[in-house]
PDB file of C-alpha atoms in Angstrom:
ATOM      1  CA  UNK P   1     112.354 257.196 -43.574  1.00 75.00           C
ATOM      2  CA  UNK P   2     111.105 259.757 -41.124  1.00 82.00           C
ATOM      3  CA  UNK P   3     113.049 258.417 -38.396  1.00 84.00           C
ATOM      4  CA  UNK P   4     116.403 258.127 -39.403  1.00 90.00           C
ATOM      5  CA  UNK P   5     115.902 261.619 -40.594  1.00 93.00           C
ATOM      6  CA  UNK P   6     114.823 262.554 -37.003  1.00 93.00           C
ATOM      7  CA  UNK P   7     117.363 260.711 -35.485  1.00 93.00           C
ATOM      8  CA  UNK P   8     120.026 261.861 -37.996  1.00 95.00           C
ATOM      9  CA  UNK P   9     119.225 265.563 -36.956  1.00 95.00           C
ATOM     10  CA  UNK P  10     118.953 265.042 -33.372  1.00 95.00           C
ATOM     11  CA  UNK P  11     122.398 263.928 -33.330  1.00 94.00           C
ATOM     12  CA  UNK P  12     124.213 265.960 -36.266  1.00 95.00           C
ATOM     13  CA  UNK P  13     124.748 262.314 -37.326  1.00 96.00           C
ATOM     14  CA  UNK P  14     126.857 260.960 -40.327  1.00 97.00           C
ATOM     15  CA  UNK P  15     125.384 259.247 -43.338  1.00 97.00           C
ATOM     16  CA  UNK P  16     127.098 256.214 -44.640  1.00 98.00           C
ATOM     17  CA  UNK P  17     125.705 254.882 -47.641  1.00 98.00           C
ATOM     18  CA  UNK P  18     126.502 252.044 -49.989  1.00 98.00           C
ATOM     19  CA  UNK P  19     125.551 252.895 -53.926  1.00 98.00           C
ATOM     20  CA  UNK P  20     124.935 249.872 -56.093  1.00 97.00           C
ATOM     21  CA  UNK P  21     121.039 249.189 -55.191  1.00 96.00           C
ATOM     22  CA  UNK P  22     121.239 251.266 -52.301  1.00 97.00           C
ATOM     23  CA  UNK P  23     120.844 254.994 -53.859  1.00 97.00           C
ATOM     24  CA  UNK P  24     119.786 252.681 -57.020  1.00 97.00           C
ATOM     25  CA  UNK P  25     117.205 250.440 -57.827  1.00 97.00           C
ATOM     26  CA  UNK P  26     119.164 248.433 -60.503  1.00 96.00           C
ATOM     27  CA  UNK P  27     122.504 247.732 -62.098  1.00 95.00           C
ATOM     28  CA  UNK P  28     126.127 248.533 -61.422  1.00 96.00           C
ATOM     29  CA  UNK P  29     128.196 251.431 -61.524  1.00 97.00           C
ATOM     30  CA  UNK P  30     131.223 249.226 -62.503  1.00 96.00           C
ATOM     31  CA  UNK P  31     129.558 247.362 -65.226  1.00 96.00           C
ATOM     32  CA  UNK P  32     127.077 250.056 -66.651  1.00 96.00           C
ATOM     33  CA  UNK P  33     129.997 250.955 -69.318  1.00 97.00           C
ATOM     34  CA  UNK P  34     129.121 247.423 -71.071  1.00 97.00           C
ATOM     35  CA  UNK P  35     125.502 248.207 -71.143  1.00 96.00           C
ATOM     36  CA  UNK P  36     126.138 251.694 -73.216  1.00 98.00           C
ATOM     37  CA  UNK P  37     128.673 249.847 -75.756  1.00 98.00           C
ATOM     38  CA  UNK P  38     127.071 247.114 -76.188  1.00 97.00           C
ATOM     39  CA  UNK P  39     128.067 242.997 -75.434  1.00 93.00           C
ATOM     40  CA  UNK P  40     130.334 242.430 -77.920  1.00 96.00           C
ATOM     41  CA  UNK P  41     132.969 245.034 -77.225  1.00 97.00           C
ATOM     42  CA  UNK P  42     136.056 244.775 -75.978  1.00 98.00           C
ATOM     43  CA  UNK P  43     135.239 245.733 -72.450  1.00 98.00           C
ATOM     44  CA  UNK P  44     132.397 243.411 -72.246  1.00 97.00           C
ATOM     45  CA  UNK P  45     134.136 240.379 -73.235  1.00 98.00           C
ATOM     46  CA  UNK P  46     137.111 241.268 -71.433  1.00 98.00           C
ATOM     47  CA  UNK P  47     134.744 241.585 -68.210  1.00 97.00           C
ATOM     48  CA  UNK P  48     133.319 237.283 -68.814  1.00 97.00           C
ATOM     49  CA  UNK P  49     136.623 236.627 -69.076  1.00 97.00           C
ATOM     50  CA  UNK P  50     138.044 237.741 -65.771  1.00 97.00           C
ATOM     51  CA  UNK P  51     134.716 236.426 -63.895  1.00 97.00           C
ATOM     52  CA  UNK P  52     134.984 233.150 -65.470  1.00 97.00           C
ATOM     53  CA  UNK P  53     139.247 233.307 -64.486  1.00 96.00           C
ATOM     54  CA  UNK P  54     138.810 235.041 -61.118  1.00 97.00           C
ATOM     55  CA  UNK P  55     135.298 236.039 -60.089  1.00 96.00           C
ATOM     56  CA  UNK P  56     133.694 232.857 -59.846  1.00 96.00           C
ATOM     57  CA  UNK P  57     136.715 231.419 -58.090  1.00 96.00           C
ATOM     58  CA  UNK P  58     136.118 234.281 -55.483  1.00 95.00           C
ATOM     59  CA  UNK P  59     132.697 234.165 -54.744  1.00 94.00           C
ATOM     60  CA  UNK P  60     132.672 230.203 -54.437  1.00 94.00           C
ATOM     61  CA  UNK P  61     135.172 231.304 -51.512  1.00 94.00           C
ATOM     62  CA  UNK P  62     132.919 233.635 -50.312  1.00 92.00           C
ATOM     63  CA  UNK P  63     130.201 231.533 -50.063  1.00 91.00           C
ATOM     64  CA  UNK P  64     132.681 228.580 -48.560  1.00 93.00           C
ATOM     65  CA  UNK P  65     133.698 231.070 -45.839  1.00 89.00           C
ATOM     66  CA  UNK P  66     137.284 231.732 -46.702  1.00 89.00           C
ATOM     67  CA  UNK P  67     139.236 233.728 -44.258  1.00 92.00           C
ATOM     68  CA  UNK P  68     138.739 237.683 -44.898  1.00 90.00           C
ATOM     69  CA  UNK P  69     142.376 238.555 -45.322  1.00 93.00           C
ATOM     70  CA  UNK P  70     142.820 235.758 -48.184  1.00 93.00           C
ATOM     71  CA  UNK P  71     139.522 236.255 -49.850  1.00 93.00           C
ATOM     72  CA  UNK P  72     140.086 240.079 -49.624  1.00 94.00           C
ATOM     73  CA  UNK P  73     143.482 239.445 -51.785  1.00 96.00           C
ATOM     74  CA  UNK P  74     141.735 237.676 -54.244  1.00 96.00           C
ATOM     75  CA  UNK P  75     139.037 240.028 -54.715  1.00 96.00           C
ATOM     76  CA  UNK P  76     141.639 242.906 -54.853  1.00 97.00           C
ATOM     77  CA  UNK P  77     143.575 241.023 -57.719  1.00 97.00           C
ATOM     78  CA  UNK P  78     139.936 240.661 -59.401  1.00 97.00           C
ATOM     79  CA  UNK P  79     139.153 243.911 -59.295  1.00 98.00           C
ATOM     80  CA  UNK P  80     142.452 245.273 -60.361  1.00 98.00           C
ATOM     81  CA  UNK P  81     142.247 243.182 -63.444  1.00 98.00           C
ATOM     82  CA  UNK P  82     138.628 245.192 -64.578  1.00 98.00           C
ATOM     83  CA  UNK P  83     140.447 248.420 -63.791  1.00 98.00           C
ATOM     84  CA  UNK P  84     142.972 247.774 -66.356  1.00 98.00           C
ATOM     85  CA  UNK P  85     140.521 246.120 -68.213  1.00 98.00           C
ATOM     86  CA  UNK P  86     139.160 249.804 -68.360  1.00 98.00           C
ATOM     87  CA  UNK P  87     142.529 251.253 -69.190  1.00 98.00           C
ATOM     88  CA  UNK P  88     143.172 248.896 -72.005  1.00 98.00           C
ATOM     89  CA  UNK P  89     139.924 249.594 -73.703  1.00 98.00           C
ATOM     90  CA  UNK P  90     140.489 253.296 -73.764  1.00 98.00           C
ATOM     91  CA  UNK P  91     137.301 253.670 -71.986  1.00 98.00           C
ATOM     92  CA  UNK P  92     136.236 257.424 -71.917  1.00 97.00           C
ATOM     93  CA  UNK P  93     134.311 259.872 -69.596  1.00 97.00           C
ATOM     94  CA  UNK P  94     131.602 260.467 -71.697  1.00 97.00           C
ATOM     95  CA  UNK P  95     130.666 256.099 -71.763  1.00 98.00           C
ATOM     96  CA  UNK P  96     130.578 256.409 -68.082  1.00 98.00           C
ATOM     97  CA  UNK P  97     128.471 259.424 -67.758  1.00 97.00           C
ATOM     98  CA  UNK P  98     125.905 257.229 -69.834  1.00 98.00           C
ATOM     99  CA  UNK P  99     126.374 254.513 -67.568  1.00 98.00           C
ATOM    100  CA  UNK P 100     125.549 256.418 -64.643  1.00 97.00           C
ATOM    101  CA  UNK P 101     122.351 257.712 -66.260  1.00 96.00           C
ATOM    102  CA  UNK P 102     121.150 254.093 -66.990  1.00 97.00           C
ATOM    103  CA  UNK P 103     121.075 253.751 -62.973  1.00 97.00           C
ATOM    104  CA  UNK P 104     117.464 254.406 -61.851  1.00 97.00           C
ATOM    105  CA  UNK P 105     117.516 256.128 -58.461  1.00 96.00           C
ATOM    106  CA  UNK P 106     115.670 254.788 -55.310  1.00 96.00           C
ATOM    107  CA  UNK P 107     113.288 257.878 -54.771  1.00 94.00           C
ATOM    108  CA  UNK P 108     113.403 257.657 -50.706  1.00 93.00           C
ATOM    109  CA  UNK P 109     117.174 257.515 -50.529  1.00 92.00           C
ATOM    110  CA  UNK P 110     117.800 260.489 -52.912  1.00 93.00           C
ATOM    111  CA  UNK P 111     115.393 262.346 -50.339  1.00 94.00           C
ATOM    112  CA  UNK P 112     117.445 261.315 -47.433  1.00 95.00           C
ATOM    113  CA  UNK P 113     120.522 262.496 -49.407  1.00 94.00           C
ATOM    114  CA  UNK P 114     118.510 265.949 -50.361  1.00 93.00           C
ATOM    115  CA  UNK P 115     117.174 266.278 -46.619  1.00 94.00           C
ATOM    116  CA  UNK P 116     121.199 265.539 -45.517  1.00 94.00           C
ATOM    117  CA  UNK P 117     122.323 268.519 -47.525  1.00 91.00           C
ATOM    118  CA  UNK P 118     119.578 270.837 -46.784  1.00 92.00           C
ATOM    119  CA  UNK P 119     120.532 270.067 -43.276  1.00 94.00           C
ATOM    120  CA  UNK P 120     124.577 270.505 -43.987  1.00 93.00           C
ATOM    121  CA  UNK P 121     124.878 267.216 -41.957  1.00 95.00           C
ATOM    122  CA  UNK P 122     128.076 264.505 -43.546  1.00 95.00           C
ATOM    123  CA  UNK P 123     127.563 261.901 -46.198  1.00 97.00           C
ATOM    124  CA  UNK P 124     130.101 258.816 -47.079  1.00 97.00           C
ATOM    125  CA  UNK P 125     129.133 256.994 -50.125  1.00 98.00           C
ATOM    126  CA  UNK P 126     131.295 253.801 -49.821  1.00 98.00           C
ATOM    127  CA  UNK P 127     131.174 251.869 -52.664  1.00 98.00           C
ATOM    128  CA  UNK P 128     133.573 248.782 -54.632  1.00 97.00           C
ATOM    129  CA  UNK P 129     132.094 250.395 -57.946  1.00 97.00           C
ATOM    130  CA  UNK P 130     132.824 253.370 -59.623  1.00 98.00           C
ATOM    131  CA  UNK P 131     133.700 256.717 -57.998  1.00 97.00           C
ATOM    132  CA  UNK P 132     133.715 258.137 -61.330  1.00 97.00           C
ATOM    133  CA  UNK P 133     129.869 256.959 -62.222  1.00 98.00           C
ATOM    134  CA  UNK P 134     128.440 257.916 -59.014  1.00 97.00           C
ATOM    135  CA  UNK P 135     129.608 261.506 -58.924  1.00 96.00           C
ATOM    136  CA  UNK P 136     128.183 261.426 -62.719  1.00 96.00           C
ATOM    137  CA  UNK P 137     124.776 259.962 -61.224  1.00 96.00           C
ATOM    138  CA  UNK P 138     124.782 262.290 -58.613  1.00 96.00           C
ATOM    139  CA  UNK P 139     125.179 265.399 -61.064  1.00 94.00           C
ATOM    140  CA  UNK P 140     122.394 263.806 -62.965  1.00 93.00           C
ATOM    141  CA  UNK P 141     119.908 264.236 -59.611  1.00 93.00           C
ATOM    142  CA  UNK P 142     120.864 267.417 -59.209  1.00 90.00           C
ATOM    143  CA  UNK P 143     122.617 266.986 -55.898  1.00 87.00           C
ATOM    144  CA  UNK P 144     126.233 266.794 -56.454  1.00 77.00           C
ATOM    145  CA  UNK P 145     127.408 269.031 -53.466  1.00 69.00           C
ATOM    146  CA  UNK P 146     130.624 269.062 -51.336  1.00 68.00           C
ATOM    147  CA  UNK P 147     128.968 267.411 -48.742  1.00 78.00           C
ATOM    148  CA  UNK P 148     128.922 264.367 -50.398  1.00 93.00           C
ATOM    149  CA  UNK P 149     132.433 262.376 -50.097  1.00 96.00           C
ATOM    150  CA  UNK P 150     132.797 259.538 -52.642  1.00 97.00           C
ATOM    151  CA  UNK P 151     134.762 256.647 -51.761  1.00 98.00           C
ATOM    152  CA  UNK P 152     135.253 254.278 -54.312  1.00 98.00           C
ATOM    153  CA  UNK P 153     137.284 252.861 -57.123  1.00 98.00           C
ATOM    154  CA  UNK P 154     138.512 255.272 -59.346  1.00 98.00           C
ATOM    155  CA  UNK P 155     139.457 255.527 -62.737  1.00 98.00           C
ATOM    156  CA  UNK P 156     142.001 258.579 -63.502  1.00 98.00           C
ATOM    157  CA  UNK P 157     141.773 260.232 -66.508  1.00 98.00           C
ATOM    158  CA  UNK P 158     144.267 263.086 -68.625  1.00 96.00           C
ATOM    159  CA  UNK P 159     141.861 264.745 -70.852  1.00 91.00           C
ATOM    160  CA  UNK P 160     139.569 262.041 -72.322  1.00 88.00           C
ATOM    161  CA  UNK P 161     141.528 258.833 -71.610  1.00 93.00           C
ATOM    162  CA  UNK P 162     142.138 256.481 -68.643  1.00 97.00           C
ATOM    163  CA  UNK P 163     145.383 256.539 -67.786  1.00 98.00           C
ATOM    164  CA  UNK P 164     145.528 254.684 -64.708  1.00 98.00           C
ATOM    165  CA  UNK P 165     143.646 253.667 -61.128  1.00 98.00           C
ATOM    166  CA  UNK P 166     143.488 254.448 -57.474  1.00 97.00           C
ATOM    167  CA  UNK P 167     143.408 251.855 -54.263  1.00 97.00           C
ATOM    168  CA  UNK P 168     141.542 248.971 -54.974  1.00 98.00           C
ATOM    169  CA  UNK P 169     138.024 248.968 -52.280  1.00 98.00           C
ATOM    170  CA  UNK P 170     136.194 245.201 -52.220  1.00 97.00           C
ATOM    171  CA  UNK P 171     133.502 244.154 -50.698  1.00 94.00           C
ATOM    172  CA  UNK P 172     135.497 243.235 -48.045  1.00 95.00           C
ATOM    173  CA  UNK P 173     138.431 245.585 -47.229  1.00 96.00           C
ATOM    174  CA  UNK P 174     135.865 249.153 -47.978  1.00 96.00           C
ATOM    175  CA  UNK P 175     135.603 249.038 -43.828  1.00 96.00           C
ATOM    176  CA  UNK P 176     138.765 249.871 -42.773  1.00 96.00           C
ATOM    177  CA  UNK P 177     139.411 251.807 -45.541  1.00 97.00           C
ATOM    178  CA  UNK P 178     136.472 254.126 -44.598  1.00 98.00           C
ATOM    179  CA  UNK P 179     137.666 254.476 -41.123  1.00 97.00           C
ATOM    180  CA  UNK P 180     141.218 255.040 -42.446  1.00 97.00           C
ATOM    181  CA  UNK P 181     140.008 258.346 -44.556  1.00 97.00           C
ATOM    182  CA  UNK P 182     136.854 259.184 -43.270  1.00 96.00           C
ATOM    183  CA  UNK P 183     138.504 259.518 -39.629  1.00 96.00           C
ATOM    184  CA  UNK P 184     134.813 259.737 -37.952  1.00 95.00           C
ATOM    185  CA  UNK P 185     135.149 261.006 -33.969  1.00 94.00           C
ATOM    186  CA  UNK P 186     133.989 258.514 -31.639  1.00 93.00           C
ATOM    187  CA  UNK P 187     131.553 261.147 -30.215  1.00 95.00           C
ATOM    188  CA  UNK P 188     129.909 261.387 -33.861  1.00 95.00           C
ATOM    189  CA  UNK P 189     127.122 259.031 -34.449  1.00 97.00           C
ATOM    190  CA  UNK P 190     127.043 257.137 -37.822  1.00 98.00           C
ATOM    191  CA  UNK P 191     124.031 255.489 -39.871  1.00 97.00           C
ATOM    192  CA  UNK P 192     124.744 252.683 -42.247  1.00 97.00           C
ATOM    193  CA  UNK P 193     122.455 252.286 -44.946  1.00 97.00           C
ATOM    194  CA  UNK P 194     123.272 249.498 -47.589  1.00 96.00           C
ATOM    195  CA  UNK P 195     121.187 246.561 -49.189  1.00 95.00           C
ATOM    196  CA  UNK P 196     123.567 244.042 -47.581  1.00 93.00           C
ATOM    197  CA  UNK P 197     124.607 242.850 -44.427  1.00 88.00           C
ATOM    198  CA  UNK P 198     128.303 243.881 -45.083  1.00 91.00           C
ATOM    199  CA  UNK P 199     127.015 247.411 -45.699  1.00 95.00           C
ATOM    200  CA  UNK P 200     125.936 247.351 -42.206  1.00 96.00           C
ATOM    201  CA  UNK P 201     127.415 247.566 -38.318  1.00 94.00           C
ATOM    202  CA  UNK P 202     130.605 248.730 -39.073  1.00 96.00           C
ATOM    203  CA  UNK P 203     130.846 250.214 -35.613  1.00 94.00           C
ATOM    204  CA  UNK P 204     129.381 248.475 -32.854  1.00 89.00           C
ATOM    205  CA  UNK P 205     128.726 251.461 -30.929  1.00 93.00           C
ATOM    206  CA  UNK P 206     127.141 254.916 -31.333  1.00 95.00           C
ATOM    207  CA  UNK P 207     125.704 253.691 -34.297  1.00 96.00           C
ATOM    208  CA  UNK P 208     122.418 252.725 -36.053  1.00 95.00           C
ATOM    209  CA  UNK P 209     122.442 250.831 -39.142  1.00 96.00           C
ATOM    210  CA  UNK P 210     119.423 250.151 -41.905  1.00 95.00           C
ATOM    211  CA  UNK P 211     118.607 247.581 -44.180  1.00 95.00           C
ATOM    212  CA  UNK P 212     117.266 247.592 -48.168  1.00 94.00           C
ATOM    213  CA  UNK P 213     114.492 244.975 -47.554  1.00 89.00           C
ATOM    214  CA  UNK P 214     111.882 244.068 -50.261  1.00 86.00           C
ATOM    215  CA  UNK P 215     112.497 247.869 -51.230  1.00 84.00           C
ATOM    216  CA  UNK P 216     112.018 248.824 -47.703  1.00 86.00           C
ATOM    217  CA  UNK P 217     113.972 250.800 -45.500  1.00 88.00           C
ATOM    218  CA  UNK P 218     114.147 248.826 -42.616  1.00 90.00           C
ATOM    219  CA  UNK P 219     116.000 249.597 -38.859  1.00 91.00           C
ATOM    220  CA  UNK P 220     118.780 246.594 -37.891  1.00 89.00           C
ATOM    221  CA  UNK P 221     118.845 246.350 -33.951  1.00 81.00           C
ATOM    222  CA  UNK P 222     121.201 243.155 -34.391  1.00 69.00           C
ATOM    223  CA  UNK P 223     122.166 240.262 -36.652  1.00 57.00           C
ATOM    224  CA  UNK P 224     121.351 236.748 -35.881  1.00 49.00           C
TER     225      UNK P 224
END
């Protein structure tokens, strides 16, 4: 932990984190929501449904090694689906502000996130769940600051109800859509942080990326 804050500082880096059991131990910021009303409502059945119809279908292509551009379409139809799924139900801000509390935090990210804003130095949270969970999680540790940009899938709300969605990140398309609206100069160094591979080496150069392993924060010098 000590040296990616040293090396962070040295070079006025940019953080670039993943959420879901990156900055958490457990659980999801897009599914939390059927945790807090239980698994028999609406949304929760309405969430087995679309897995068995189009989630399993897209991770068996994952795992077959589908090309990225057809498995990202898939995955973007998926998602869209539990978006609406969201809509439909009527889910409201206050379900998802339980959700985010049911998301323990990993203690020695939240102090890389504290030690990033004591040190006013850029953090991208780049994540396919919930923008509107993690800014609710963040509140909860206290550290919900400007400095943190959320990118994520986002629910849109006029007063208490959902009313409608923003672009649709995956797994595989949150890349380029980082680079797209993040804009980072080549000059700037960036350090990935994310409990998966596809978290990870985004940029090839001027860049260090590090690995969730076995709860450990480990440096990646290269992937076999």
């Amino acid at each position: 932990m000590n040296r990616i804050k040293e090396e962070l500082l040295q070079n006025r880096g940019m953080l670039v984190t993943d959420f879901d059991r990156t900055l958490t131990l457990s659980g999801s910021s897009l599914h939390g929501a059927v945790h807090v009303l239980g698994e028999n409502s609406g949304l929760a059945v309405g969430r087995d449904r679309l897995f068995q119809k189009m989630g399993r279908e897209v991770l068996r292509a994952a795992k077959r090694g589908q090309e990225k551009e057809a498995l990202n379409k898939r995955a973007e139809d998926w998602w869209k689906e539990q978006m609406e799924l969201y809509v439909r139900e009527g889910i409201g801000q206050e379900v998802l502000k339980k959700a985010a509390e049911l998301l323990p935090p990993r203690r020695e990210a939240l102090e890389l996130l504290e030690f990033c804003r004591k040190e006013t130095l850029p953090v991208w949270i780049v994540s396919t769940g919930l923008g509107n969970v993690i800014r609710f999680w963040l509140e909860a540790q206290g550290i919900w600051e400007t400095g943190i940009q959320v990118l994520a899938n986002e629910l849109y709300y006029a007063g208490e109800n959902p009313v409608g969605y923003g672009e649709i990140l995956t797994i595989w398309n949150k890349r380029d859509k980082f680079f797209a609206i993040a804009a980072p100069e080549e000059e700037q160094k960036l350090f990935f942080l994310g409990d998966k591979r596809e978290d990870l080496r985004w940029r090839k150069n001027n860049e260090e990326s590090y690995l969730i392993q076995e709860g450990e924060i480990v440096k990646i010098e290269e992937f076999a």
